[in-house]
Amino acid sequence: MPALFAYEGIGATVVQALKFRDGRRLITPLADAAAAIVRPVDGMVCTWLPTSGRRRRARGFDQSELLARAIARRLTIPAASILRRSPGQAQTGRSRADRAQNVVFRTTRAAVGPLLVIDDVCTTGATIRAAALALEEIGAESVQFVTVARTP
């Protein structure tokens, strides 16, 4: 799974600014960089791994959604909300085992064709695995994930 940065040093700084310091100004350069590493295919739709409703309300935005929509514009593909995070505790600060047990996604519609899924950071891969399972269950033809940062 491609990532723009390792989640350390500058990569951690970028993700933390994006999430916790109203880093919406980072969306443009991050979308430019992410779009450059995506291999778009015919019929591809861009979606994102949504943050929790609580975090979205606190921040006033979902950083993965903003990034996904910006990437979709650059690739001239549609963006669509396909996943919803089921209620539960945040992943931040949880152990690897707890993360694997914690994330469940609901889907908002059937997936047709290939999907590009955007997330801000991948730490253990639990969130991505949960999303991949949910998307597989609704018939996603293929799924390509891209994150801003990934733990080394």
mmCIF file of C-alpha atoms in Angstrom:
data_model
loop_
_atom_site.group_PDB
_atom_site.id
_atom_site.type_symbol
_atom_site.label_atom_id
_atom_site.label_comp_id
_atom_site.label_asym_id
_atom_site.label_seq_id
_atom_site.Cartn_x
_atom_site.Cartn_y
_atom_site.Cartn_z
ATOM 1 C CA MET A 1 0.000 0.000 0.000
ATOM 2 C CA PRO A 2 1.564 3.297 -1.059
ATOM 3 C CA ALA A 3 2.146 6.066 1.471
ATOM 4 C CA LEU A 4 3.659 9.501 0.975
ATOM 5 C CA PHE A 5 5.703 9.365 4.187
ATOM 6 C CA ALA A 6 6.776 7.086 6.986
ATOM 7 C CA TYR A 7 4.877 7.989 10.154
ATOM 8 C CA GLU A 8 7.945 9.405 11.848
ATOM 9 C CA GLY A 9 9.762 12.704 11.636
ATOM 10 C CA ILE A 10 8.242 14.924 8.945
ATOM 11 C CA GLY A 11 5.542 12.342 8.146
ATOM 12 C CA ALA A 12 4.249 12.343 11.715
ATOM 13 C CA THR A 13 4.450 16.136 11.823
ATOM 14 C CA VAL A 14 2.407 16.456 8.626
ATOM 15 C CA VAL A 15 -0.309 14.039 9.756
ATOM 16 C CA GLN A 16 -0.560 15.618 13.203
ATOM 17 C CA ALA A 17 -0.835 19.093 11.672
ATOM 18 C CA LEU A 18 -3.496 17.855 9.268
ATOM 19 C CA LYS A 19 -5.553 16.230 12.016
ATOM 20 C CA PHE A 20 -4.949 18.293 15.126
ATOM 21 C CA ARG A 21 -3.863 21.773 14.015
ATOM 22 C CA ASP A 22 -6.437 22.556 11.330
ATOM 23 C CA GLY A 23 -4.032 21.562 8.597
ATOM 24 C CA ARG A 24 -6.459 22.012 5.727
ATOM 25 C CA ARG A 25 -3.790 24.117 4.013
ATOM 26 C CA LEU A 26 -1.861 20.844 3.555
ATOM 27 C CA ILE A 27 -4.601 19.251 1.438
ATOM 28 C CA THR A 28 -3.409 20.770 -1.854
ATOM 29 C CA PRO A 29 0.242 19.623 -1.727
ATOM 30 C CA LEU A 30 -0.725 16.236 -0.267
ATOM 31 C CA ALA A 31 -3.359 15.672 -2.966
ATOM 32 C CA ASP A 32 -0.845 16.612 -5.654
ATOM 33 C CA ALA A 33 1.687 14.125 -4.289
ATOM 34 C CA ALA A 34 -0.857 11.344 -3.748
ATOM 35 C CA ALA A 35 -2.401 11.732 -7.211
ATOM 36 C CA ALA A 36 1.070 11.327 -8.694
ATOM 37 C CA ILE A 37 1.430 7.820 -7.200
ATOM 38 C CA VAL A 38 -2.036 6.502 -8.090
ATOM 39 C CA ARG A 39 -2.593 4.344 -11.130
ATOM 40 C CA PRO A 40 -6.105 5.317 -12.207
ATOM 41 C CA VAL A 41 -8.123 2.750 -14.140
ATOM 42 C CA ASP A 42 -11.322 3.072 -16.109
ATOM 43 C CA GLY A 43 -14.383 3.408 -13.918
ATOM 44 C CA MET A 44 -12.414 4.117 -10.746
ATOM 45 C CA VAL A 45 -14.206 5.895 -7.896
ATOM 46 C CA CYS A 46 -12.359 7.575 -5.031
ATOM 47 C CA THR A 47 -13.601 7.181 -1.464
ATOM 48 C CA TRP A 48 -12.085 7.540 2.002
ATOM 49 C CA LEU A 49 -11.886 5.923 5.402
ATOM 50 C CA PRO A 50 -14.057 8.258 7.454
ATOM 51 C CA THR A 51 -13.095 9.577 10.834
ATOM 52 C CA SER A 52 -15.552 9.152 13.688
ATOM 53 C CA GLY A 53 -18.526 11.488 13.894
ATOM 54 C CA ARG A 54 -17.192 12.841 17.179
ATOM 55 C CA ARG A 55 -13.814 13.742 15.658
ATOM 56 C CA ARG A 56 -15.434 15.224 12.562
ATOM 57 C CA ARG A 57 -17.630 17.474 14.710
ATOM 58 C CA ALA A 58 -14.685 18.525 16.901
ATOM 59 C CA ARG A 59 -12.447 19.358 13.914
ATOM 60 C CA GLY A 60 -15.151 20.684 11.639
ATOM 61 C CA PHE A 61 -13.944 18.456 8.805
ATOM 62 C CA ASP A 62 -12.844 14.928 7.925
ATOM 63 C CA GLN A 63 -9.258 15.150 6.725
ATOM 64 C CA SER A 64 -9.473 11.922 4.702
ATOM 65 C CA GLU A 65 -12.601 13.114 2.917
ATOM 66 C CA LEU A 66 -11.019 16.451 2.001
ATOM 67 C CA LEU A 67 -7.946 14.673 0.726
ATOM 68 C CA ALA A 68 -9.938 12.085 -1.243
ATOM 69 C CA ARG A 69 -12.077 14.716 -2.931
ATOM 70 C CA ALA A 70 -8.971 16.731 -3.878
ATOM 71 C CA ILE A 71 -7.239 13.631 -5.268
ATOM 72 C CA ALA A 72 -10.352 12.691 -7.245
ATOM 73 C CA ARG A 73 -10.407 16.153 -8.837
ATOM 74 C CA ARG A 74 -6.782 15.798 -9.893
ATOM 75 C CA LEU A 75 -7.417 12.351 -11.377
ATOM 76 C CA THR A 76 -10.749 13.463 -12.915
ATOM 77 C CA ILE A 77 -12.588 10.578 -11.291
ATOM 78 C CA PRO A 78 -15.709 10.713 -9.137
ATOM 79 C CA ALA A 79 -15.512 10.840 -5.342
ATOM 80 C CA ALA A 80 -18.202 9.135 -3.286
ATOM 81 C CA SER A 81 -18.907 8.435 0.357
ATOM 82 C CA ILE A 82 -19.144 4.650 0.532
ATOM 83 C CA LEU A 83 -18.046 3.803 4.087
ATOM 84 C CA ARG A 84 -19.361 4.831 7.493
ATOM 85 C CA ARG A 85 -17.475 4.095 10.694
ATOM 86 C CA SER A 86 -19.602 2.242 13.202
ATOM 87 C CA PRO A 87 -19.675 3.730 16.695
ATOM 88 C CA GLY A 88 -16.739 2.795 18.879
ATOM 89 C CA GLN A 89 -13.635 4.111 20.528
ATOM 90 C CA ALA A 90 -10.949 5.968 18.590
ATOM 91 C CA GLN A 91 -7.979 3.959 17.343
ATOM 92 C CA THR A 92 -5.478 6.485 18.700
ATOM 93 C CA GLY A 93 -3.527 5.048 21.622
ATOM 94 C CA ARG A 94 -4.936 1.521 21.315
ATOM 95 C CA SER A 95 -2.795 -1.605 21.153
ATOM 96 C CA ARG A 96 -2.438 -3.601 17.923
ATOM 97 C CA ALA A 97 -4.827 -6.277 19.254
ATOM 98 C CA ASP A 98 -7.385 -3.694 20.397
ATOM 99 C CA ARG A 99 -7.227 -1.928 17.020
ATOM 100 C CA ALA A 100 -8.004 -5.155 15.190
ATOM 101 C CA GLN A 101 -11.094 -5.715 17.339
ATOM 102 C CA ASN A 102 -12.311 -2.124 17.310
ATOM 103 C CA VAL A 103 -13.008 -1.046 13.723
ATOM 104 C CA VAL A 104 -16.168 -1.909 11.873
ATOM 105 C CA PHE A 105 -17.459 -0.176 8.772
ATOM 106 C CA ARG A 106 -20.929 -0.018 7.300
ATOM 107 C CA THR A 107 -21.356 0.686 3.630
ATOM 108 C CA THR A 108 -23.675 3.316 2.206
ATOM 109 C CA ARG A 109 -24.176 1.715 -1.196
ATOM 110 C CA ALA A 110 -22.985 -1.077 -3.447
ATOM 111 C CA ALA A 111 -19.546 -0.662 -4.960
ATOM 112 C CA VAL A 112 -19.299 -1.039 -8.685
ATOM 113 C CA GLY A 113 -15.932 -1.085 -10.362
ATOM 114 C CA PRO A 114 -12.509 -0.320 -8.970
ATOM 115 C CA LEU A 115 -12.063 1.849 -5.884
ATOM 116 C CA LEU A 116 -9.329 4.156 -4.699
ATOM 117 C CA VAL A 117 -9.495 4.469 -0.903
ATOM 118 C CA ILE A 118 -7.720 7.320 0.891
ATOM 119 C CA ASP A 119 -6.712 7.511 4.550
ATOM 120 C CA ASP A 120 -4.468 9.809 6.525
ATOM 121 C CA VAL A 121 -2.322 7.295 8.404
ATOM 122 C CA CYS A 122 -1.873 3.537 8.593
ATOM 123 C CA THR A 123 -0.447 2.305 11.874
ATOM 124 C CA THR A 124 -1.309 -1.391 12.223
ATOM 125 C CA GLY A 125 -3.438 -1.860 9.107
ATOM 126 C CA ALA A 126 -6.517 -2.826 11.153
ATOM 127 C CA THR A 127 -8.645 0.009 9.769
ATOM 128 C CA ILE A 128 -7.649 -0.768 6.197
ATOM 129 C CA ARG A 129 -8.338 -4.488 6.657
ATOM 130 C CA ALA A 130 -11.788 -3.701 8.088
ATOM 131 C CA ALA A 131 -12.546 -1.387 5.168
ATOM 132 C CA ALA A 132 -11.302 -3.913 2.607
ATOM 133 C CA LEU A 133 -13.587 -6.557 4.115
ATOM 134 C CA ALA A 134 -16.616 -4.250 4.022
ATOM 135 C CA LEU A 135 -15.882 -3.242 0.425
ATOM 136 C CA GLU A 136 -15.356 -6.840 -0.638
ATOM 137 C CA GLU A 137 -18.745 -7.740 0.836
ATOM 138 C CA ILE A 138 -20.467 -5.160 -1.384
ATOM 139 C CA GLY A 139 -18.727 -6.278 -4.527
ATOM 140 C CA ALA A 140 -15.799 -3.927 -5.033
ATOM 141 C CA GLU A 141 -14.045 -5.062 -8.194
ATOM 142 C CA SER A 142 -10.617 -4.013 -6.904
ATOM 143 C CA VAL A 143 -9.431 -1.731 -4.138
ATOM 144 C CA GLN A 144 -6.315 0.458 -4.135
ATOM 145 C CA PHE A 145 -5.375 2.141 -0.834
ATOM 146 C CA VAL A 146 -3.198 5.237 -0.473
ATOM 147 C CA THR A 147 -2.280 6.901 2.808
ATOM 148 C CA VAL A 148 -0.421 10.042 3.727
ATOM 149 C CA ALA A 149 1.775 8.180 6.219
ATOM 150 C CA ARG A 150 2.439 4.648 7.347
ATOM 151 C CA THR A 151 4.252 3.378 10.412
ATOM 152 C CA PRO A 152 7.678 2.006 9.506
#
